[in-house]
Short mmCIF file of C-alpha atoms in Angstrom, two decimals:
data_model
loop_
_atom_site.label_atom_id
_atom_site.label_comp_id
_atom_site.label_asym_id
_atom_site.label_seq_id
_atom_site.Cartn_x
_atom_site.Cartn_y
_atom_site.Cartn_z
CA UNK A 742 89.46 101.26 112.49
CA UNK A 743 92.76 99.06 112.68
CA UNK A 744 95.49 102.19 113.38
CA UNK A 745 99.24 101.57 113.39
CA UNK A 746 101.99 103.62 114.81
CA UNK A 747 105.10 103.20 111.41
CA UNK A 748 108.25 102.36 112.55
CA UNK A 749 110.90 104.91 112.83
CA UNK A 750 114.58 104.52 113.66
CA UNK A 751 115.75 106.38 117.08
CA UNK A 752 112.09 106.88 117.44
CA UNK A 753 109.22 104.25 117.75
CA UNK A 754 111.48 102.88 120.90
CA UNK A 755 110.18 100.54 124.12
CA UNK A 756 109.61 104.30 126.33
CA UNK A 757 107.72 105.44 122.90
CA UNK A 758 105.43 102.47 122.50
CA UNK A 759 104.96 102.34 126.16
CA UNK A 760 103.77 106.34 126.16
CA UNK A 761 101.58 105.98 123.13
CA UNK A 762 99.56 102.72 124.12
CA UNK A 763 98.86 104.08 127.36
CA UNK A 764 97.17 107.26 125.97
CA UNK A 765 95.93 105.06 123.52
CA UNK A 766 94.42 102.78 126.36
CA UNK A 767 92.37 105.78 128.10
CA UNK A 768 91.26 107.52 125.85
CA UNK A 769 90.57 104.88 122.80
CA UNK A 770 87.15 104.68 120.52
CA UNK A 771 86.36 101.13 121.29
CA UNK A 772 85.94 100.63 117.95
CA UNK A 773 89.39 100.81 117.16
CA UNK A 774 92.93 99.22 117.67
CA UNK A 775 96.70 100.27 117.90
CA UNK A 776 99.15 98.41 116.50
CA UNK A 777 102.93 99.34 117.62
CA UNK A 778 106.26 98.73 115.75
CA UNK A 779 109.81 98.36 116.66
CA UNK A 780 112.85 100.29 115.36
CA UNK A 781 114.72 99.19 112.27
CA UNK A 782 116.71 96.34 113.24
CA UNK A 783 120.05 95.09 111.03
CA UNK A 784 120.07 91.63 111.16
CA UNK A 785 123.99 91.42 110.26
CA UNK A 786 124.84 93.79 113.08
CA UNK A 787 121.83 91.18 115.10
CA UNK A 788 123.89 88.28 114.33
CA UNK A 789 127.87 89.18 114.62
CA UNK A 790 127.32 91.74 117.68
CA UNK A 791 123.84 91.77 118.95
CA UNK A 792 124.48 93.73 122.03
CA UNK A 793 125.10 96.68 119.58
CA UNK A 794 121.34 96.75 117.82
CA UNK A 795 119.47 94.83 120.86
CA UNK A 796 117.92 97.95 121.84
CA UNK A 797 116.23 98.40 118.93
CA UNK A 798 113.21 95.76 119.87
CA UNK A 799 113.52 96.08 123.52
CA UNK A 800 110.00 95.85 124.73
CA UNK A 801 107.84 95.65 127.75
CA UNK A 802 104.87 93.02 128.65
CA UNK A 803 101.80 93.09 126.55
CA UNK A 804 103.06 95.79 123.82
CA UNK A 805 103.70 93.04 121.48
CA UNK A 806 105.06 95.19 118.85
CA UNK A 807 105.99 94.04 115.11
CA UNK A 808 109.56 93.38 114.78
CA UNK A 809 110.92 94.88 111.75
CA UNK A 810 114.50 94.05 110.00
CA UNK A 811 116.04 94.80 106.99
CA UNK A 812 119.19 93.51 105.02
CA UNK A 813 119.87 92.46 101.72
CA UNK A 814 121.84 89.23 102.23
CA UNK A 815 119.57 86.39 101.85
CA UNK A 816 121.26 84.27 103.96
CA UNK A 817 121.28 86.75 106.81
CA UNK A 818 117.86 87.26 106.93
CA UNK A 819 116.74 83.79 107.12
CA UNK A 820 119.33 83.21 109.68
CA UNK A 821 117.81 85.72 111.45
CA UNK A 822 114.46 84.90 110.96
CA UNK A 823 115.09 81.72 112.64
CA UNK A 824 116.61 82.62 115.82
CA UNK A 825 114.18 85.64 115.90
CA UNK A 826 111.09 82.79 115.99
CA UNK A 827 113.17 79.94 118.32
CA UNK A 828 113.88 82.98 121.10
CA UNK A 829 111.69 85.66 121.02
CA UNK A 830 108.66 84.85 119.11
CA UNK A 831 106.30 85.45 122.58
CA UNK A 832 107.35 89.57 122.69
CA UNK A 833 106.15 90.20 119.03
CA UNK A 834 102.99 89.90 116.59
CA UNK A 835 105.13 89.07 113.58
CA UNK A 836 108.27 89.57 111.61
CA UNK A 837 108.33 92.60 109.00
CA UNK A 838 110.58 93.07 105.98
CA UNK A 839 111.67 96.56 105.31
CA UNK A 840 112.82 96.41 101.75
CA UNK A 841 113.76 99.87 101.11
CA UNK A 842 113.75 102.75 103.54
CA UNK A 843 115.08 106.57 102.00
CA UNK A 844 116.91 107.44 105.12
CA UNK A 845 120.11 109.04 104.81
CA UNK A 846 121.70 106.07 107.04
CA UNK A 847 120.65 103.62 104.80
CA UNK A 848 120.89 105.09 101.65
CA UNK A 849 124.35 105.52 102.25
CA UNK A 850 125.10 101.84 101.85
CA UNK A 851 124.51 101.54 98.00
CA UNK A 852 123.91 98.18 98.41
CA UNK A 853 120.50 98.42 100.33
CA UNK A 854 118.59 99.53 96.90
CA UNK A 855 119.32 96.40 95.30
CA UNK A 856 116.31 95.39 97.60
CA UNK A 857 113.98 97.02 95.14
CA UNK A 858 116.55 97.16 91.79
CA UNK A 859 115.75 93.33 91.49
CA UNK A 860 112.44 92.73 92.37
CA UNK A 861 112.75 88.76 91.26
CA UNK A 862 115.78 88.47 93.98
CA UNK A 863 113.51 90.05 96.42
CA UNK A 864 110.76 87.99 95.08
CA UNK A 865 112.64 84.61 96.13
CA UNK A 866 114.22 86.20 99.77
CA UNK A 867 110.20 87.20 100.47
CA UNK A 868 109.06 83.75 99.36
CA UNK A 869 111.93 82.20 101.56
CA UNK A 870 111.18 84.03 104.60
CA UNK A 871 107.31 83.23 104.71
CA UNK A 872 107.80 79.46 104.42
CA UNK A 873 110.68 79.90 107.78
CA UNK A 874 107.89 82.64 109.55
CA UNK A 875 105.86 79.11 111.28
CA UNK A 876 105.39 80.79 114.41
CA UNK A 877 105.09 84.44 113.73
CA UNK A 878 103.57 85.89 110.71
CA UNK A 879 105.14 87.83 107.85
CA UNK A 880 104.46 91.05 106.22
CA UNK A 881 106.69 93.43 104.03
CA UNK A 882 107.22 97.07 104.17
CA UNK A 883 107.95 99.01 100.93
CA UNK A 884 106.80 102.04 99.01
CA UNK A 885 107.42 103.61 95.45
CA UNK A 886 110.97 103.76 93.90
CA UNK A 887 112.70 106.13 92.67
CA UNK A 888 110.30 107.97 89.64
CA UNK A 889 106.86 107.99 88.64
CA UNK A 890 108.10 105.51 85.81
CA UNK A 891 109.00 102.72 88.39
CA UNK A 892 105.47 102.24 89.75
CA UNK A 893 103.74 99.77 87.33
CA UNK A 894 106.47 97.31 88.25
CA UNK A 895 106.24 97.98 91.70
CA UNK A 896 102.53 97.25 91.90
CA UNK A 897 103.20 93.82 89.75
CA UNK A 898 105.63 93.09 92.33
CA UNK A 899 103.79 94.23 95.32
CA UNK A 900 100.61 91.66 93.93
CA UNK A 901 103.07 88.84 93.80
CA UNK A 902 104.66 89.30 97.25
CA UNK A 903 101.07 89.33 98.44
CA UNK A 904 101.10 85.67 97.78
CA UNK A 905 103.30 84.93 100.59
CA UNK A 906 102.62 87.76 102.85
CA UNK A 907 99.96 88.10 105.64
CA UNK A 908 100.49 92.01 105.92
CA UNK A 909 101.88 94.59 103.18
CA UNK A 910 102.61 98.15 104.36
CA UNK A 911 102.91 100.27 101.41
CA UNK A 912 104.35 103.65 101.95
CA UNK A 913 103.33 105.71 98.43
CA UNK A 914 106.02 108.26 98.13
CA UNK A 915 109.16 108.01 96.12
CA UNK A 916 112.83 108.37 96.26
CA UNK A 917 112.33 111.98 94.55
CA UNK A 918 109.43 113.01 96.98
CA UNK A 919 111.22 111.60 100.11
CA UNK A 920 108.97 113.01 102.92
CA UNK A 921 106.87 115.69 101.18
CA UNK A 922 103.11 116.27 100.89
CA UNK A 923 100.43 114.45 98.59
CA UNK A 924 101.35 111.08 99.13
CA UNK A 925 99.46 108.61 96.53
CA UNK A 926 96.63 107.42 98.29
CA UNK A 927 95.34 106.14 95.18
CA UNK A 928 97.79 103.89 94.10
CA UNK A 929 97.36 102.37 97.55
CA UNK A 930 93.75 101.48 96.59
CA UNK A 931 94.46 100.27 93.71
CA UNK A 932 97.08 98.00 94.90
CA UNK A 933 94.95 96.32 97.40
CA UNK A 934 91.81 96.37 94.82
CA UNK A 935 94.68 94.11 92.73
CA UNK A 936 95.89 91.94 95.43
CA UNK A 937 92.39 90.83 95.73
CA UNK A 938 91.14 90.89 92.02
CA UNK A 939 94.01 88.75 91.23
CA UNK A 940 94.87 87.18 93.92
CA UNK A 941 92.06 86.64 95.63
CA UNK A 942 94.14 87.06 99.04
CA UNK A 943 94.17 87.10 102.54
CA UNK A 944 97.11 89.90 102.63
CA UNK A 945 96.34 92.81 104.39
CA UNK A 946 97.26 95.86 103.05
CA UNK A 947 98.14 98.99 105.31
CA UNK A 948 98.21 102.61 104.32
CA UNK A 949 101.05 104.99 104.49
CA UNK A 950 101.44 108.36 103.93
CA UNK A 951 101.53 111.86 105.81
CA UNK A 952 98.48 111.50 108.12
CA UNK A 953 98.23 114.56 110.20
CA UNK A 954 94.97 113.53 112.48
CA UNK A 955 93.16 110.94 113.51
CA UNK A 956 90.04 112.35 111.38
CA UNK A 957 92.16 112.14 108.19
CA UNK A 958 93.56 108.32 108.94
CA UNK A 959 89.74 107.66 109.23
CA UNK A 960 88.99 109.71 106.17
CA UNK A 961 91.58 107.83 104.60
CA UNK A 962 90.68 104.21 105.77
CA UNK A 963 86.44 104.91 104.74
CA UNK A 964 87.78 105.90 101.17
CA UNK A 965 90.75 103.92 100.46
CA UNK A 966 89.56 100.86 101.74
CA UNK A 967 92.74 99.74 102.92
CA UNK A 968 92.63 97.60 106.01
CA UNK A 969 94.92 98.73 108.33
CA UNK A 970 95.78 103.01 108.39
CA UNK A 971 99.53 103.75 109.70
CA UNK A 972 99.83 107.00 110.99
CA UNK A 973 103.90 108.68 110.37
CA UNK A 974 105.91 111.64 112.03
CA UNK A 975 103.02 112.99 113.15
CA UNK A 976 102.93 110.71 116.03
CA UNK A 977 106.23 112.38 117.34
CA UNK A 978 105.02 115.26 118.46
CA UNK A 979 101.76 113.89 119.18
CA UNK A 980 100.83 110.25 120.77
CA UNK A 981 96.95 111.71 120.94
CA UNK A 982 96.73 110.90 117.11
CA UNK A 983 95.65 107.71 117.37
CA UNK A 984 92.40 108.93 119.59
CA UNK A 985 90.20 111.75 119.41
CA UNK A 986 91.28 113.34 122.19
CA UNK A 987 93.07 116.65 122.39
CA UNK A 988 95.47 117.22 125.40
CA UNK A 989 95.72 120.30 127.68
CA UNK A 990 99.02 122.01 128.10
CA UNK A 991 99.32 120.45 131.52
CA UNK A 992 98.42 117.02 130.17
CA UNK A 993 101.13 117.58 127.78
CA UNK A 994 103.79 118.83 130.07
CA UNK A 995 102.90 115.67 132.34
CA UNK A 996 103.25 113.32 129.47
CA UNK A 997 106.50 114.83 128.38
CA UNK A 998 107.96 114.42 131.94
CA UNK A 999 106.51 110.75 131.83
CA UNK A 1000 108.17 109.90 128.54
CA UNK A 1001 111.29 111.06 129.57
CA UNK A 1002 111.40 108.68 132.88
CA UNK A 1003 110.83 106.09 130.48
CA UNK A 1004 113.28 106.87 128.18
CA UNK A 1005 116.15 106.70 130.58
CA UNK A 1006 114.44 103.78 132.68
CA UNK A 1007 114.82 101.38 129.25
CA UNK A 1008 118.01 102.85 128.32
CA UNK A 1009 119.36 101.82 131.93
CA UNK A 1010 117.61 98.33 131.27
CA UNK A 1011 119.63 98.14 128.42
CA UNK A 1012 123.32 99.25 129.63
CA UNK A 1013 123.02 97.01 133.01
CA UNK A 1014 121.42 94.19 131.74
CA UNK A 1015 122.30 93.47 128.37
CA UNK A 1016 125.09 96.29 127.37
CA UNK A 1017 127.37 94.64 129.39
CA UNK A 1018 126.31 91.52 129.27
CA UNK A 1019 128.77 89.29 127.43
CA UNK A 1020 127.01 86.20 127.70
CA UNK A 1021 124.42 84.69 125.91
CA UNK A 1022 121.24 87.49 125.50
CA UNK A 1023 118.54 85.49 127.32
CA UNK A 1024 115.49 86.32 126.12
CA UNK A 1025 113.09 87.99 129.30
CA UNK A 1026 116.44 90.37 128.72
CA UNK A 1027 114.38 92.19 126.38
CA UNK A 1028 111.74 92.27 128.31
CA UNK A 1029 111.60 95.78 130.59
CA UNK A 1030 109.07 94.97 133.18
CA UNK A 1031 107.31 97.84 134.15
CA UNK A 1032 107.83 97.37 137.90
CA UNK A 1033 111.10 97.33 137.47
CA UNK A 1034 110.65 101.13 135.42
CA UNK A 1035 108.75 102.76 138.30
CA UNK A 1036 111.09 101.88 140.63
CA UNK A 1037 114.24 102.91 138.55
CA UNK A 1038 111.85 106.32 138.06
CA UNK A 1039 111.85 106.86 141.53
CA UNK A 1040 115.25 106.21 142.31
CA UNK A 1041 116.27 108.48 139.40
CA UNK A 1042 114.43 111.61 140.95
CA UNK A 1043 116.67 111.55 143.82
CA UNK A 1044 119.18 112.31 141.72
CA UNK A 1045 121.06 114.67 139.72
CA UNK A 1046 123.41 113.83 137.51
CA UNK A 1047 122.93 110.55 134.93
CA UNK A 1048 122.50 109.00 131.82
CA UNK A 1049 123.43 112.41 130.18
CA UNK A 1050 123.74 110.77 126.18
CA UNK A 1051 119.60 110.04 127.00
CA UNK A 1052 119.06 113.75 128.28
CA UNK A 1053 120.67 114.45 124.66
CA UNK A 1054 119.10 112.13 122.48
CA UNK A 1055 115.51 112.78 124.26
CA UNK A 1056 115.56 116.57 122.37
CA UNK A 1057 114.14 115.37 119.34
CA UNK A 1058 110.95 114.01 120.84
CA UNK A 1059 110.56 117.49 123.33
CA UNK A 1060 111.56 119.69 120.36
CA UNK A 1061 108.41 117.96 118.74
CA UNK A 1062 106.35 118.18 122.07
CA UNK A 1063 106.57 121.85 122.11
CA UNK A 1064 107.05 123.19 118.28
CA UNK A 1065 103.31 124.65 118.17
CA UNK A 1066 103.66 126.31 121.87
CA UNK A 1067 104.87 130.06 121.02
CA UNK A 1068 108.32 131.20 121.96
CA UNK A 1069 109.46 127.55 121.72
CA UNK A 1070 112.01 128.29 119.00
CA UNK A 1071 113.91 130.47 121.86
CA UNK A 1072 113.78 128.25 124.18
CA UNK A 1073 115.16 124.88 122.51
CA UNK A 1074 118.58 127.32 121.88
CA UNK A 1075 118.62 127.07 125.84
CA UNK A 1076 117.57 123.36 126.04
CA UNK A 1077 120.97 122.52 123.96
CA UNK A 1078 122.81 123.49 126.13
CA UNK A 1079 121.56 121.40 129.01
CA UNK A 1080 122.81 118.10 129.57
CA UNK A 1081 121.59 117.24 133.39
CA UNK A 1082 118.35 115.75 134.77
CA UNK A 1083 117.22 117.89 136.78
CA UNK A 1084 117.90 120.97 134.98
CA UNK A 1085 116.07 119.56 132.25
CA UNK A 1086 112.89 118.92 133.87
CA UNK A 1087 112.85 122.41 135.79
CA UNK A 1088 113.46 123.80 132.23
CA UNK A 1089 110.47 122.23 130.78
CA UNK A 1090 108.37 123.33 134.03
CA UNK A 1091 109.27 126.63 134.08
CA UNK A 1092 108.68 126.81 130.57
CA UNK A 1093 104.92 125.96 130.65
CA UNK A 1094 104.27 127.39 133.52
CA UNK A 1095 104.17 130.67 131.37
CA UNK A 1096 100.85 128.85 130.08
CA UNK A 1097 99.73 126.78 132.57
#
């Protein structure tokens, strides 16, 4: 079974991948494979100030995760397409289109549902972008629009853009339904039973849609007969998804300890070697070797006091980590109010050592 970890903004970051293919790595059915995705990335903000959005597809060796970008100007994104392939085509698997994403964020900017609005303009900028994708391959990320009503079109469109696109992820909720249960799973098969009825195509098609296990994304790959099976926010609070495996509280505590060390080893990649960088991004810039993390780890547990905006930002993966363990809710009041290293971590081990 071909798995995928979706891309999620603030989330599915360099320490994120690097957590969940190493779980995935040990305890893996050999029969499957993990697939890993970058952030969002705005190609605008990528091409008038990259240092601000850089972090986004920071990566380490061997992850090769799928770069994915999204903007509506067409001349932007082939722009970026281009540089993306001349400088950094070795870190990734392939280019992905996000054409419409129901985040608050982006939703803001009115603009961005024009992307699906006029599916013949995003017909062209698709077509456009797989003839510039030479060295990396090209896939599109979409799901239903805004009502029920919408979804005919969509699945003409979808059938179409299948003619230039080795990979289609197709997320089957709507505007309306934003992130709620009983995603269409049956739409999904009958989009790929279309692409290659009428298409005859090589265009992969991957499933989307509120996967809570990794016996439901293989219940859902045996019946859906999609090729690919992208597992959601359930990954958050658990990187095990993608393997059988269930973790022990003290497997969990260790991993949550690990992931943090990451976190604020690429974050410190970032702010002393490209941050404040004002010269030309080279491109091993956005490469975090993972010698250089361990030994930033170890340094960092001699101290006390730094990086506090990670400590902050790292809640909403250890809010995730512990929301099944009881008493949690209690607890994360107390974690708010931390903003220190060390504090943090002999929070989180005093808190499971009520269960360990």
């Amino acid at each position: 079974m071909r798995l995928c970890s979706a891309p999620m903004d603030w989330i599915t970051n360099c320490a994120t991948r690097l957590i969940t293919s190493e779980i995935f790595e040990e305890y893996w059915n050999k029969e499957d494979s993990l697939t890993l995705w970058t952030e969002f990335m705005n190609v605008d903000g990528f091409l008038i100030n990259p240092h601000q959005v850089i972090r986004h597809i920071l990566t380490t060796p061997w992850q090769l995760p799928i770069l994915q970008i999204y903007w509506w100007k067409e001349e932007t994104l082939l722009r970026a397409a281009e540089i993306i392939q001349d400088k950094y085509s070795v870190l990734f698997s392939w280019i992905e289109l996000n054409t419409w994403c129901p985040s608050n964020t982006v939703m803001k900017v009115w603009w961005w549902s024009d992307m699906l609005k006029d599916k013949e303009r995003t017909l062209r900028i698709i077509e456009k972008l797989s003839k510039i994708c030479t060295s990396l391959p090209f896939s599109l990320k979409t799901r239903a629009w805004i009502n029920e009503d919408d979804k005919i079109a969509q699945k003409d469109f979808l059938i179409k853009a299948s003619e230039y696109c080795d990979k289609i992820s197709i997320h089957w909720r709507t505007l309306r339904q934003l992130y709620i249960w009983d995603a269409d799973w049956d739409f999904i098969g009958e989009v790929k039973k279309d692409i290659v009825k009428y298409w005859n195509s090589n265009c992969k098609v991957i499933g989307n849609g509120w996967l809570t296990s990794y016996e439901d994304a293989k219940s859902k790959n045996y019946e859906y007969w999609v090729d690919w099976v992208m597992v959601w926010q359930a990954a958050i609070w658990n990187p095990w998804i993608f393997t059988e495996y269930v973790p022990s509280l003290r497997e969990k505590y260790d991993t949550i300890i690990k992931h943090l060390d990451y976190y604020i080893a690429c974050d410190q990649w970032f702010d002393e070697k490209i941050a404040n960088n004002e010269e030309d991004i080279d491109m091993m810039d956005l490469e975090v070797p993972i010698k250089w993390i361990r030994e930033r780890i170890r340094e960092n547990q001699k101290k006390d006091d730094f990086c506090p905006h990670t400590i902050v930002e790292f809640r909403k993966f250890l809010f995730q980590y512990v929301k099944w363990i009881p008493w949690s809710k209690e607890w994360k009041q107390k974690v708010l109010e931390c903003k220190n290293y060390k504090e943090l971590k002999d929070m989180i081990e005093k808190f499971f050592k009520l269960y360990l």
